[in-house]
Tab-separated table of C-alpha atoms in Angstrom:
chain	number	residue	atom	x	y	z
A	1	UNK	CA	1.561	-31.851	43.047
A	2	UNK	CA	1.000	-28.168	41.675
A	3	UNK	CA	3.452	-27.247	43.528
A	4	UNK	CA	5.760	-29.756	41.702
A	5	UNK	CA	4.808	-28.756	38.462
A	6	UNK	CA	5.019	-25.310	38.966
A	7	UNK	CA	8.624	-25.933	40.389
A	8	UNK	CA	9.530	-28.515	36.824
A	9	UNK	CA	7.810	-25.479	35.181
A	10	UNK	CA	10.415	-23.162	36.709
A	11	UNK	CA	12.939	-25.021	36.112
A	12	UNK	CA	12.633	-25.656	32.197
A	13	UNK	CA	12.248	-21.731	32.424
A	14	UNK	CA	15.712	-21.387	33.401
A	15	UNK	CA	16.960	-23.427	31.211
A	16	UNK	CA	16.017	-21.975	28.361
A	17	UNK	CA	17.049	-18.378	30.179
A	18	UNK	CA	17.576	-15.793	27.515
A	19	UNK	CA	21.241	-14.680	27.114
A	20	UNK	CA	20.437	-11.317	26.600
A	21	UNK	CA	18.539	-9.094	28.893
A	22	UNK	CA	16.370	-7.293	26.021
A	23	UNK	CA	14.981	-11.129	25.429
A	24	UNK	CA	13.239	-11.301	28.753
A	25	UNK	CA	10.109	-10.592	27.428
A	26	UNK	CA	7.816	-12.818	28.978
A	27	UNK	CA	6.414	-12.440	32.754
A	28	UNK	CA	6.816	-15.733	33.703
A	29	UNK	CA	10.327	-15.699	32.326
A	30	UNK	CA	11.141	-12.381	34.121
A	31	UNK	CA	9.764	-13.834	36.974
A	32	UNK	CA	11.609	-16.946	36.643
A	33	UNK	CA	14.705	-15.042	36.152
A	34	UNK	CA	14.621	-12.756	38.967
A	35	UNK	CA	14.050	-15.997	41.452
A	36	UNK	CA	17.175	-17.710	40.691
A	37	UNK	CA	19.353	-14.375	40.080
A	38	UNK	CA	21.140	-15.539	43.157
A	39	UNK	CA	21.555	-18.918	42.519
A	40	UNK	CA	25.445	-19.848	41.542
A	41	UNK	CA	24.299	-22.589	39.615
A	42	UNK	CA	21.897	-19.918	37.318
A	43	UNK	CA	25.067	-17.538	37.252
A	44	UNK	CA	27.408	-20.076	35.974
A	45	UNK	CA	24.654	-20.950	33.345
A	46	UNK	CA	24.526	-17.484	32.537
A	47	UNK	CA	27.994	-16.914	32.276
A	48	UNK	CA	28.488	-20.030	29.921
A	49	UNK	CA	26.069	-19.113	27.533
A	50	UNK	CA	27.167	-15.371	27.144
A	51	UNK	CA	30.620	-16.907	26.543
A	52	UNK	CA	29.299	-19.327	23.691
A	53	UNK	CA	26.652	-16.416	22.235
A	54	UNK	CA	30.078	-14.338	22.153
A	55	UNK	CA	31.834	-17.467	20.288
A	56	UNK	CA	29.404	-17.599	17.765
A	57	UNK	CA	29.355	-14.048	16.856
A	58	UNK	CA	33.460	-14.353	16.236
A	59	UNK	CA	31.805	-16.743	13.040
A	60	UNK	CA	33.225	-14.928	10.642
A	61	UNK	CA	31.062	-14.087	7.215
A	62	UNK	CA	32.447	-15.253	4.459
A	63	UNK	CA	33.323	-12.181	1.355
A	64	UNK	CA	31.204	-14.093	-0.948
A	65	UNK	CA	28.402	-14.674	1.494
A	66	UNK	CA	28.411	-10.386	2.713
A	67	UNK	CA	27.964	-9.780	-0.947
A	68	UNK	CA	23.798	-10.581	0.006
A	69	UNK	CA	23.901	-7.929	3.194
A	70	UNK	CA	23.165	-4.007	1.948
A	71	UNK	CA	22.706	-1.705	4.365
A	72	UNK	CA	19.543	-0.484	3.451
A	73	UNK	CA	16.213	-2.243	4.191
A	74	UNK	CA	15.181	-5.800	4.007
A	75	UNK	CA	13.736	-6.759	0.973
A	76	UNK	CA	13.624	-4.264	-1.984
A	77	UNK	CA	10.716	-6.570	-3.100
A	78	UNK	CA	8.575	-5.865	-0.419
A	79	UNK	CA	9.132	-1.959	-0.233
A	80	UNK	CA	5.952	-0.337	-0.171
A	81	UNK	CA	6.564	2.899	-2.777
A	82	UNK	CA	4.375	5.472	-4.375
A	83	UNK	CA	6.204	4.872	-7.327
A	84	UNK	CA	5.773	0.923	-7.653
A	85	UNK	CA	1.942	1.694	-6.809
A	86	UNK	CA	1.929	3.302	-9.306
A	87	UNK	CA	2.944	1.146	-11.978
A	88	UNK	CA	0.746	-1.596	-10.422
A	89	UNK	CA	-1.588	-2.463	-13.440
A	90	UNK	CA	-4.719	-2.393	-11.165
A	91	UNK	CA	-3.891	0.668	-9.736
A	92	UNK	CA	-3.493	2.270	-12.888
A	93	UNK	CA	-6.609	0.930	-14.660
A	94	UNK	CA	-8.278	2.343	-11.606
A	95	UNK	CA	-7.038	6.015	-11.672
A	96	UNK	CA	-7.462	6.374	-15.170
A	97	UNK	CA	-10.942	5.267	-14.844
A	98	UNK	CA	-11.633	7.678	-11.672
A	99	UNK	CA	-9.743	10.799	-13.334
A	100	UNK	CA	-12.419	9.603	-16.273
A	101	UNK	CA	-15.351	10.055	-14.222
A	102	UNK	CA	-13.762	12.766	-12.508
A	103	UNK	CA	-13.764	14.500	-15.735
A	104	UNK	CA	-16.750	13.697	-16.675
A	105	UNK	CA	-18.501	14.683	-13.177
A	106	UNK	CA	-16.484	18.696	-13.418
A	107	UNK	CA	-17.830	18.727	-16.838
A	108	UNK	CA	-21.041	18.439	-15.583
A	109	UNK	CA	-21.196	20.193	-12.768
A	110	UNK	CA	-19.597	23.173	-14.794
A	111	UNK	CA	-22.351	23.517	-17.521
A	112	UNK	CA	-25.216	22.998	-14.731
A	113	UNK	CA	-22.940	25.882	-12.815
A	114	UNK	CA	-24.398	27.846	-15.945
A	115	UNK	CA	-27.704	26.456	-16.006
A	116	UNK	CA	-31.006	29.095	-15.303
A	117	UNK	CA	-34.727	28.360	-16.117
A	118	UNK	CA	-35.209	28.047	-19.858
A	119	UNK	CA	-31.850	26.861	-20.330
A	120	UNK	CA	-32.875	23.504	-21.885
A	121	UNK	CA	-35.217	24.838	-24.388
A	122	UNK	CA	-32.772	27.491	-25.115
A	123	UNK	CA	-30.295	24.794	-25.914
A	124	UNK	CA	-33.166	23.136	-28.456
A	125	UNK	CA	-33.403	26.368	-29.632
A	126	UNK	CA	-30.027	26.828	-31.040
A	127	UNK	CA	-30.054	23.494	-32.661
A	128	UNK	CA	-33.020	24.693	-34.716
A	129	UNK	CA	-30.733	27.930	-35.078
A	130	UNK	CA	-28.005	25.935	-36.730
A	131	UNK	CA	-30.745	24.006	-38.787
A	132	UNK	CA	-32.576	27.131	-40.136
A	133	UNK	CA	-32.558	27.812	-43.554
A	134	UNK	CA	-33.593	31.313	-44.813
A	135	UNK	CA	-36.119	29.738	-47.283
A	136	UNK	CA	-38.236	28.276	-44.074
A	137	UNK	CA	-38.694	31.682	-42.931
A	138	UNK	CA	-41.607	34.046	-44.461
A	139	UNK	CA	-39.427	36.931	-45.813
A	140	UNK	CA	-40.092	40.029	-43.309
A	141	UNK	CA	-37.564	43.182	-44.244
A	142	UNK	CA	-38.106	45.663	-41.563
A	143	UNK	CA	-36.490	46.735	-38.096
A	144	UNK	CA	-36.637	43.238	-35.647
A	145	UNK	CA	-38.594	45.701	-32.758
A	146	UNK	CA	-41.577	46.319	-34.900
A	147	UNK	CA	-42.375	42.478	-34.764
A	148	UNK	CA	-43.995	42.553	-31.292
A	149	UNK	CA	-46.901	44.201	-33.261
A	150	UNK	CA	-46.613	41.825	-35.560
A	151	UNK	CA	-47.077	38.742	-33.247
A	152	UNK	CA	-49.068	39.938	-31.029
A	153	UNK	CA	-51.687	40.844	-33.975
A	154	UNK	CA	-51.339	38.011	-35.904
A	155	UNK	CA	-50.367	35.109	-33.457
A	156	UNK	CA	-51.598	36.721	-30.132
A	157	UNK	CA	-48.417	36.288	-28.643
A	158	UNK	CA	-48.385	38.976	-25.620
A	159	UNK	CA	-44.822	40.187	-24.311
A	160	UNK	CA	-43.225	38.605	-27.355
A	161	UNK	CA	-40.735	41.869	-27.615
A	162	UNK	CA	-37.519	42.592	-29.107
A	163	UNK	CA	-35.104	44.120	-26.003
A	164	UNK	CA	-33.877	47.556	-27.443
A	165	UNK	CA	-30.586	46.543	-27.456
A	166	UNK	CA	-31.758	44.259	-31.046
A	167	UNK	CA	-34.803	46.337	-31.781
A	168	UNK	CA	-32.782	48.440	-34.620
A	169	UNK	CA	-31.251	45.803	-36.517
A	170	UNK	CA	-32.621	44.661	-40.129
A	171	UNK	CA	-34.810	41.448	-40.290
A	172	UNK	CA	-34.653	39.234	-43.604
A	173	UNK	CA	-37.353	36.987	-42.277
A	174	UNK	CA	-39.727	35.517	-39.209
A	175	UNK	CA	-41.729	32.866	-37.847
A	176	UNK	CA	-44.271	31.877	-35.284
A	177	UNK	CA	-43.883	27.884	-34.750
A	178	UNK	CA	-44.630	25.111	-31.777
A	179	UNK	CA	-41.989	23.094	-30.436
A	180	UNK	CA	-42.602	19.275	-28.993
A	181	UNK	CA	-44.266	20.676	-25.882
A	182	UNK	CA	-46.727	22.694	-28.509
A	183	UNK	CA	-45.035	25.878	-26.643
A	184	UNK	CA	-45.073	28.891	-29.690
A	185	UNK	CA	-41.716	29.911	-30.451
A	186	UNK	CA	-41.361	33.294	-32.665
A	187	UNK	CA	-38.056	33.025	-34.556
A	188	UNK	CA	-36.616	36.350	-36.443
A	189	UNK	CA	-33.379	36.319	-38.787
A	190	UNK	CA	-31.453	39.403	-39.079
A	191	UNK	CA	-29.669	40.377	-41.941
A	192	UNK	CA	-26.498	41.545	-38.732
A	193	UNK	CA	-24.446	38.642	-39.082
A	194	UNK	CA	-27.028	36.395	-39.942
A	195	UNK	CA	-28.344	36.168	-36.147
A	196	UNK	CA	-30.976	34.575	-35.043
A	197	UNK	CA	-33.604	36.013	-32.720
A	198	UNK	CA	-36.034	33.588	-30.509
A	199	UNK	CA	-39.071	34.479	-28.164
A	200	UNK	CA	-40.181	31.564	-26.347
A	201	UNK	CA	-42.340	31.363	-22.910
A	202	UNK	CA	-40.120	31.501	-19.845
A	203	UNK	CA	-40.035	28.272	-17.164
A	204	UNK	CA	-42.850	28.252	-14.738
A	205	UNK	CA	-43.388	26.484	-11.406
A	206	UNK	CA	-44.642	23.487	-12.067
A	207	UNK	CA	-46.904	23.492	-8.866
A	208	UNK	CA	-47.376	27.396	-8.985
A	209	UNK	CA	-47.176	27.831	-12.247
A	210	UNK	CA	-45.453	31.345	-11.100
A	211	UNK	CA	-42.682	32.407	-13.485
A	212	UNK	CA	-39.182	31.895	-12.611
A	213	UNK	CA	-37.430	34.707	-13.124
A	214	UNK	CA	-33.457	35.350	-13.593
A	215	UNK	CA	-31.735	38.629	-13.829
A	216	UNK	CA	-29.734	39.985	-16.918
A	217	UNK	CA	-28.149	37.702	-19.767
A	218	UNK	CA	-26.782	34.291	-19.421
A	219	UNK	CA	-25.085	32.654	-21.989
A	220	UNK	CA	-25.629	29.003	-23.440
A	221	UNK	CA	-23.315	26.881	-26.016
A	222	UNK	CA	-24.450	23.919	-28.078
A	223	UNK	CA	-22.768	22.712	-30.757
A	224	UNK	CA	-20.745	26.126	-31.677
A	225	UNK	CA	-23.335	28.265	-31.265
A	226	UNK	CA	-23.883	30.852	-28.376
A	227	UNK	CA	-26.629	32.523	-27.103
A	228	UNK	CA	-27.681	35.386	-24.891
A	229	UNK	CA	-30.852	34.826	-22.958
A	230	UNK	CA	-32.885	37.311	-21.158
A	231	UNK	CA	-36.368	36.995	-18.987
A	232	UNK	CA	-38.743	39.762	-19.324
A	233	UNK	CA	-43.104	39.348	-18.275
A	234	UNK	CA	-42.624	35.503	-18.632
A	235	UNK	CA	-41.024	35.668	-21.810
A	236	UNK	CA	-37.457	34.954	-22.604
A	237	UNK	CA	-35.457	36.644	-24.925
A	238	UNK	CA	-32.624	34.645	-27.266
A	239	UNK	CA	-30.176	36.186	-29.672
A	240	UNK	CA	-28.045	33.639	-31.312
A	241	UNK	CA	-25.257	33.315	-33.420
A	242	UNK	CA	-22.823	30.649	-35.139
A	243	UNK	CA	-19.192	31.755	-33.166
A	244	UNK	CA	-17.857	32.405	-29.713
A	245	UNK	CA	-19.520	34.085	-26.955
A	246	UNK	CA	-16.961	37.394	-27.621
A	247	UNK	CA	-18.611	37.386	-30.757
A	248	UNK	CA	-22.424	38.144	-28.850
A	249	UNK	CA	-20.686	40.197	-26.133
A	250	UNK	CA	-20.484	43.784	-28.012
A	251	UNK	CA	-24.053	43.568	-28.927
A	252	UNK	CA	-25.078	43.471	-25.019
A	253	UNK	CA	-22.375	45.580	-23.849
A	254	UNK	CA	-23.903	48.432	-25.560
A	255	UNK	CA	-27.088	47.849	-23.981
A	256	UNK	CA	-25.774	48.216	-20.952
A	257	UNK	CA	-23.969	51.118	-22.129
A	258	UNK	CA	-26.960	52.814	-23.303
B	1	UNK	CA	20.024	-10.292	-7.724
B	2	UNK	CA	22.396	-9.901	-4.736
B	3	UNK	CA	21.535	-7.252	-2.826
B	4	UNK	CA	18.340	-7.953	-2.066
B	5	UNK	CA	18.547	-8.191	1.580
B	6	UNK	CA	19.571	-6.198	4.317
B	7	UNK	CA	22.639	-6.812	6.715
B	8	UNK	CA	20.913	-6.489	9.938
B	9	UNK	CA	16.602	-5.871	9.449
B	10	UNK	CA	14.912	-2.559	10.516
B	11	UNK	CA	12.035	-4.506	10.835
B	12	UNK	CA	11.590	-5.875	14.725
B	13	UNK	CA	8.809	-8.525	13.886
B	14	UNK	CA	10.846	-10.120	11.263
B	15	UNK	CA	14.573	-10.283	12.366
B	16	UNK	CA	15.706	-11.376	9.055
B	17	UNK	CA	19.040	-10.574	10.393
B	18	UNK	CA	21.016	-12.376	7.251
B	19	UNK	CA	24.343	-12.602	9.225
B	20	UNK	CA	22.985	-14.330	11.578
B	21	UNK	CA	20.912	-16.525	9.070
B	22	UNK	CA	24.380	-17.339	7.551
B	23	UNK	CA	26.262	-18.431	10.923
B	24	UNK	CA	22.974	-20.621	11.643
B	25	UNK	CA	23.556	-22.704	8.840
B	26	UNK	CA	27.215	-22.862	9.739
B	27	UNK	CA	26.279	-23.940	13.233
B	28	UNK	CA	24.251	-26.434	11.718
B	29	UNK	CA	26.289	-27.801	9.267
B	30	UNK	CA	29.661	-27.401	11.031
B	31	UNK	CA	30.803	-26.737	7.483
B	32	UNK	CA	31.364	-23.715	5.715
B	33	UNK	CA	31.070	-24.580	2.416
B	34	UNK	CA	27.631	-26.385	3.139
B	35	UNK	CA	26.514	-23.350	5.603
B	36	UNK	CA	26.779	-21.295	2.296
B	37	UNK	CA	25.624	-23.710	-0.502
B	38	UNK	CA	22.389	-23.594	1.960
B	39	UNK	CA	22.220	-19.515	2.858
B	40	UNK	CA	23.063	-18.736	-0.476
B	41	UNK	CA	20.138	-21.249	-2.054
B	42	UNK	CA	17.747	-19.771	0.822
B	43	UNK	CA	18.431	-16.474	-0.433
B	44	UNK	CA	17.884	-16.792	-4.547
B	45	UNK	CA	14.879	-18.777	-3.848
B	46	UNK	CA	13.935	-16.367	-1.226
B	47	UNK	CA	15.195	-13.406	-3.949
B	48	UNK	CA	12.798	-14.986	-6.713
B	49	UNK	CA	9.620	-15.144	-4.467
B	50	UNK	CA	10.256	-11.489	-3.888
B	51	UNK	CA	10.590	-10.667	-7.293
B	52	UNK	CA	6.962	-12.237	-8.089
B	53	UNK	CA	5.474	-10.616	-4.756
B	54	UNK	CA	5.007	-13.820	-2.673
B	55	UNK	CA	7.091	-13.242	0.200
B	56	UNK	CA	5.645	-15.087	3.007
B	57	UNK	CA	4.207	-12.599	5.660
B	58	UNK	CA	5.242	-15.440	8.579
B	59	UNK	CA	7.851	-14.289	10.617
B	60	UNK	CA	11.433	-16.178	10.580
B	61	UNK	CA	10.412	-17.670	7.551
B	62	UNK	CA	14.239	-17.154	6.217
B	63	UNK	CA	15.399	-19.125	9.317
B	64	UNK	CA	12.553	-21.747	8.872
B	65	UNK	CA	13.338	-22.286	5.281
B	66	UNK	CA	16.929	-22.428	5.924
B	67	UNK	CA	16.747	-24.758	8.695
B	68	UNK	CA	14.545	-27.350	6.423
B	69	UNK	CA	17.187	-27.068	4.078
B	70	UNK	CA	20.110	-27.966	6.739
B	71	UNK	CA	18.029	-30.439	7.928
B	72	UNK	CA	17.695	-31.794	3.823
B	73	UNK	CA	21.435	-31.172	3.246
B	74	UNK	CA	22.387	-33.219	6.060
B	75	UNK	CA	20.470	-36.017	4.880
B	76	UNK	CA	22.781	-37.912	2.569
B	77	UNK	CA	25.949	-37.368	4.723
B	78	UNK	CA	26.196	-40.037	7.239
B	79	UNK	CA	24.881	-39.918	10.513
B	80	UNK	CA	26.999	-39.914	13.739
B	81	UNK	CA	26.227	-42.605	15.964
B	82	UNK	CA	24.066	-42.417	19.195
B	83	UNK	CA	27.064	-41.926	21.726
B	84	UNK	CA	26.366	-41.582	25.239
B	85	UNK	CA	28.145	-38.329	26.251
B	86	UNK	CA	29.598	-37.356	29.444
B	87	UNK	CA	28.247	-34.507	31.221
B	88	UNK	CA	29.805	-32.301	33.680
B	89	UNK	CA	27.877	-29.694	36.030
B	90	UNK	CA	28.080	-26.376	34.417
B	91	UNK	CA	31.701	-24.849	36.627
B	92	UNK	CA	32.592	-21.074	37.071
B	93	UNK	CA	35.469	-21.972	34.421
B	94	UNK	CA	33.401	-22.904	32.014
B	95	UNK	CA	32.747	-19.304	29.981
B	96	UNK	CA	36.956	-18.905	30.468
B	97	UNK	CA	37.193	-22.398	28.981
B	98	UNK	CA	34.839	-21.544	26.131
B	99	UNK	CA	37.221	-18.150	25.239
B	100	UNK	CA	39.922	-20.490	24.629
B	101	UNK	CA	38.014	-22.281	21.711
B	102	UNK	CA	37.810	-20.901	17.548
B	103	UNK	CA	34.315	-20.520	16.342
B	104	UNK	CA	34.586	-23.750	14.037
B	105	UNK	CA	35.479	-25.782	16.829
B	106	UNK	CA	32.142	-24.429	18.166
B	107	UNK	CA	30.218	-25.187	15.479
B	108	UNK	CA	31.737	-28.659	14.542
B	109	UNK	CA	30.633	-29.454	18.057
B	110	UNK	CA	27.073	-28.285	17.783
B	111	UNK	CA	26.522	-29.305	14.050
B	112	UNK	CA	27.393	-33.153	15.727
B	113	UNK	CA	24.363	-33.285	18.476
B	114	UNK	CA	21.510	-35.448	17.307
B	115	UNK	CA	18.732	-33.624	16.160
B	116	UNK	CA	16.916	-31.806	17.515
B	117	UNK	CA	19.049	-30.707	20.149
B	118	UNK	CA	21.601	-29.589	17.464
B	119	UNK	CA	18.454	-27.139	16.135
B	120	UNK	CA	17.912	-26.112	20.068
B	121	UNK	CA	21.291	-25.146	20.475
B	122	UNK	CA	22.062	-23.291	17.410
B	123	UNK	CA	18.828	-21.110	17.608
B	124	UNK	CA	19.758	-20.436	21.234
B	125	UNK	CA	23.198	-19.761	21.494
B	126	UNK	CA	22.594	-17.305	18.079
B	127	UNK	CA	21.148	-15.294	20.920
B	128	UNK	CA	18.270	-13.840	17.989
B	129	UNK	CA	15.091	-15.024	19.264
B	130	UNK	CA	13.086	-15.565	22.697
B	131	UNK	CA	12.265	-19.194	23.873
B	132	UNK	CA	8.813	-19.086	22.673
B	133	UNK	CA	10.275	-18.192	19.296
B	134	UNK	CA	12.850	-20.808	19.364
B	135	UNK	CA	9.552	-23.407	20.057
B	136	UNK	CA	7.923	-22.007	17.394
B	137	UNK	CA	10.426	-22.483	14.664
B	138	UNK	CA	12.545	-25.870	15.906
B	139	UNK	CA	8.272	-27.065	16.787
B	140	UNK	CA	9.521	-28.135	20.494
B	141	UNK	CA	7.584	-28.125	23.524
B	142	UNK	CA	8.868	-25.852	26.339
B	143	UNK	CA	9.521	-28.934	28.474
B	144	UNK	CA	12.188	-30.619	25.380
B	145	UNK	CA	13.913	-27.328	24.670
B	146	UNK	CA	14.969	-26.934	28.588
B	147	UNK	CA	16.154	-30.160	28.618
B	148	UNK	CA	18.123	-30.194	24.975
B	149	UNK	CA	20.166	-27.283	26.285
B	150	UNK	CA	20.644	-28.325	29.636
B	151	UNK	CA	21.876	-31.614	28.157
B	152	UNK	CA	23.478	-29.667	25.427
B	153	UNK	CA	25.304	-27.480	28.606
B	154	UNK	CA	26.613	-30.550	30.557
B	155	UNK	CA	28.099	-32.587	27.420
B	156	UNK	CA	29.539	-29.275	26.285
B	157	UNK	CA	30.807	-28.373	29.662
B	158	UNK	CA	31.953	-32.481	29.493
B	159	UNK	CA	33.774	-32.061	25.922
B	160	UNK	CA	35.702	-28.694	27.454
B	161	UNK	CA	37.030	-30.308	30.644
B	162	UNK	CA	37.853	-33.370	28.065
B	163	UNK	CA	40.123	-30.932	25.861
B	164	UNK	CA	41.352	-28.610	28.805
B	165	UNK	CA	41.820	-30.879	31.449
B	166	UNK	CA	44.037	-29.027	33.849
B	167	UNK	CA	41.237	-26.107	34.123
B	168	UNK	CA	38.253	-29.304	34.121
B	169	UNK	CA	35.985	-30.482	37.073
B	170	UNK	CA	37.006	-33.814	36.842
């Protein structure tokens, strides 16, 4: 009974024999196939339907009807390009909003590249800077590197010195005040292009409470302002001014100079 | 709006070989006015799903389309009558007796079985697809297809000896 259905099995098979080779995909067709290769009445079969599969091909296309066939790909519509990506709405809702954060995420990463302890107060610092007035000042007209005296005597501020590289310019006034964190700030104005001078305490370890030092000057914006910061005995060092950073450079080149 | 499509597809799993799609419908219809009132509606509808991205991903579905539409066209026309046909053994002659015919005659022949033998043989004899495929898009079991084209073989082999009797069998 098997036997008989494999046979009726092998049989349809033939029947429905592929005309051309490159069709005989399936094993059990191959297999079929290669059985009744012999077989005249599987030949004549074969012959018959290569002649009719040759008779169809002779249907010729009509001018009208070619007009559809390119000879490029099939369906411009379904082309996969960067270009039509591209102008996919989604797509470009998407990149603008990743080149956004992008953006965002250098800008970032670029001013923290500049970052050093103290940075964040120093940043506070030249807001007050751009808020001073001279009248809020008490009017002090002498040479900014005497002050250290000054605030150490009067406020008990230890370390609070002018770097040399400031110590011989004018003053037109000072101040000893606390910021939010009650942290005493000493602020000097200099009659030298009305620049600011700050002396706050440096960062500390919050566990330790060691300082943390940093070497020579960094540089801080906010709000078109610059200043250069220095660390000396756990106290940092700000000179300030409204302009660009060439503007501070000079002043600290001839330190180094010197 | 022409020029969507391509002559013969680069594309193996789709075989949206448009040629062939348009001598289908002629094998169909027998007709070749019909075969391209129904290629040429397969295509612009085909041409405006494109155009708003919903090409169907199935494959053939250009053949499957256009076959419900021959199927549709043929509707209104009257229907040849159930005929018993003769059938004749398959000869040696047969492919030399085949040479001798035009492709309309051909067609007008196939495009006159009942369905759907007349789908059988015109997806076979386009010599496009596999047998599984040609199940898959005229929905015949393997058992029907084998014996619409071995029918389809004798009566054929019947109608030759019929018109070229001094080369027939009979």
């Amino acid at each position: 009974m098997r036997m008989l259905r494999l046979l009726r099995r092998q049989r349809a098979l033939l029947n429905c024999a592929p005309i051309s080779q490159d069709r005989l995909a399936d094993r059990s067709m191959r297999a079929a196939v290669s059985r009744a290769d012999d077989s005249d009445e599987f030949v004549n079969q074969q012959s018959f339907d290569r002649a009719v599969a040759a008779l169809v091909r002779l249907i010729p296309i009509p001018p009208e009807t070619a007009e559809w066939f390119s000879e490029k790909d099939l369906v411009v519509g379904s082309k996969w390009t960067w270009k039509k990506m591209a102008r996919n709405p989604a797509v470009l809702a998407i990149s603008i909003a990743v080149m956004v954060i992008a953006g965002v995420s250098v800008f970032q990463v670029l001013s923290r590249l500049n970052d050093f302890p103290g940075s964040a107060t120093a940043r506070k610092l030249l807001t007050v800077a751009a808020s001073t007035r001279p009248v809020m000042l008490d009017p002090v007209s002498t040479e900014a590197g005497t002050l250290s005296d000054l605030f150490f005597m009067k406020h008990g501020l230890e370390h609070y010195d002018v770097p040399t590289e400031f110590a011989d310019f004018r003053t037109i006034g000072c101040r000893v005040f606390e910021d939010e964190e009650s942290r005493r700030i000493a602020q000097i104005w200099l009659a030298e292009k009305r620049m600011q001078l700050f002396l706050f305490p440096a960062e500390r370890n919050a566990k330790t409470g060691a300082v943390l030092p940093f070497p020579g000057w960094r540089y801080i914006h906010q709000e078109g302002w610059v200043g250069a910061v220095s660390e000396h005995s756990g106290v940092c060092f700000m000179a300030a001014l409204r302009g660009p950073e060439k503007d501070l450079e000079p002043y600290l080149s001839k330190a180094t100079g010197k | 709006m022409r020029r969507v499509f391509s002559g013969t597809s680069r594309v193996p799993d789709r075989k949206q070989n448009l040629p062939q799609l348009y001598r289908f419908c002629f094998l169909m219809l027998g007709d070749s006015s019909k075969a391209q009132e129904v290629f040429h509606t397969t295509l612009r509808e085909a041409a405006n799903r494109a155009a708003q991205g919903e090409l169907p991903k199935e494959r053939f579905w250009l053949f499957r389309d256009a076959l419900w539409r021959c199927l549709e066209a043929d509707k209104a026309d009257l229907q040849p009558e159930a005929l018993k046909l003769d059938e004749h053994d398959v000869a040696p002659q047969g492919a030399s007796q085949i040479e001798q015919l035009e492709p309309t005659q051909l067609a007008v022949w196939i495009s006159g079985a009942p369905d759907p033998q007349r789908t059988a043989l015109a997806l076979f004899y386009l010599d496009e697809f596999d047998y599984n495929e040609i199940l898959d898009l005229a929905e015949l079991k393997l058992s029907e297809l084998s014996r619409f084209l071995a029918q389809g073989r004798r009566q054929l082999q019947a109608w030759l000896d019929a018109k070229h009797p001094e080369q027939g069998t009979v």
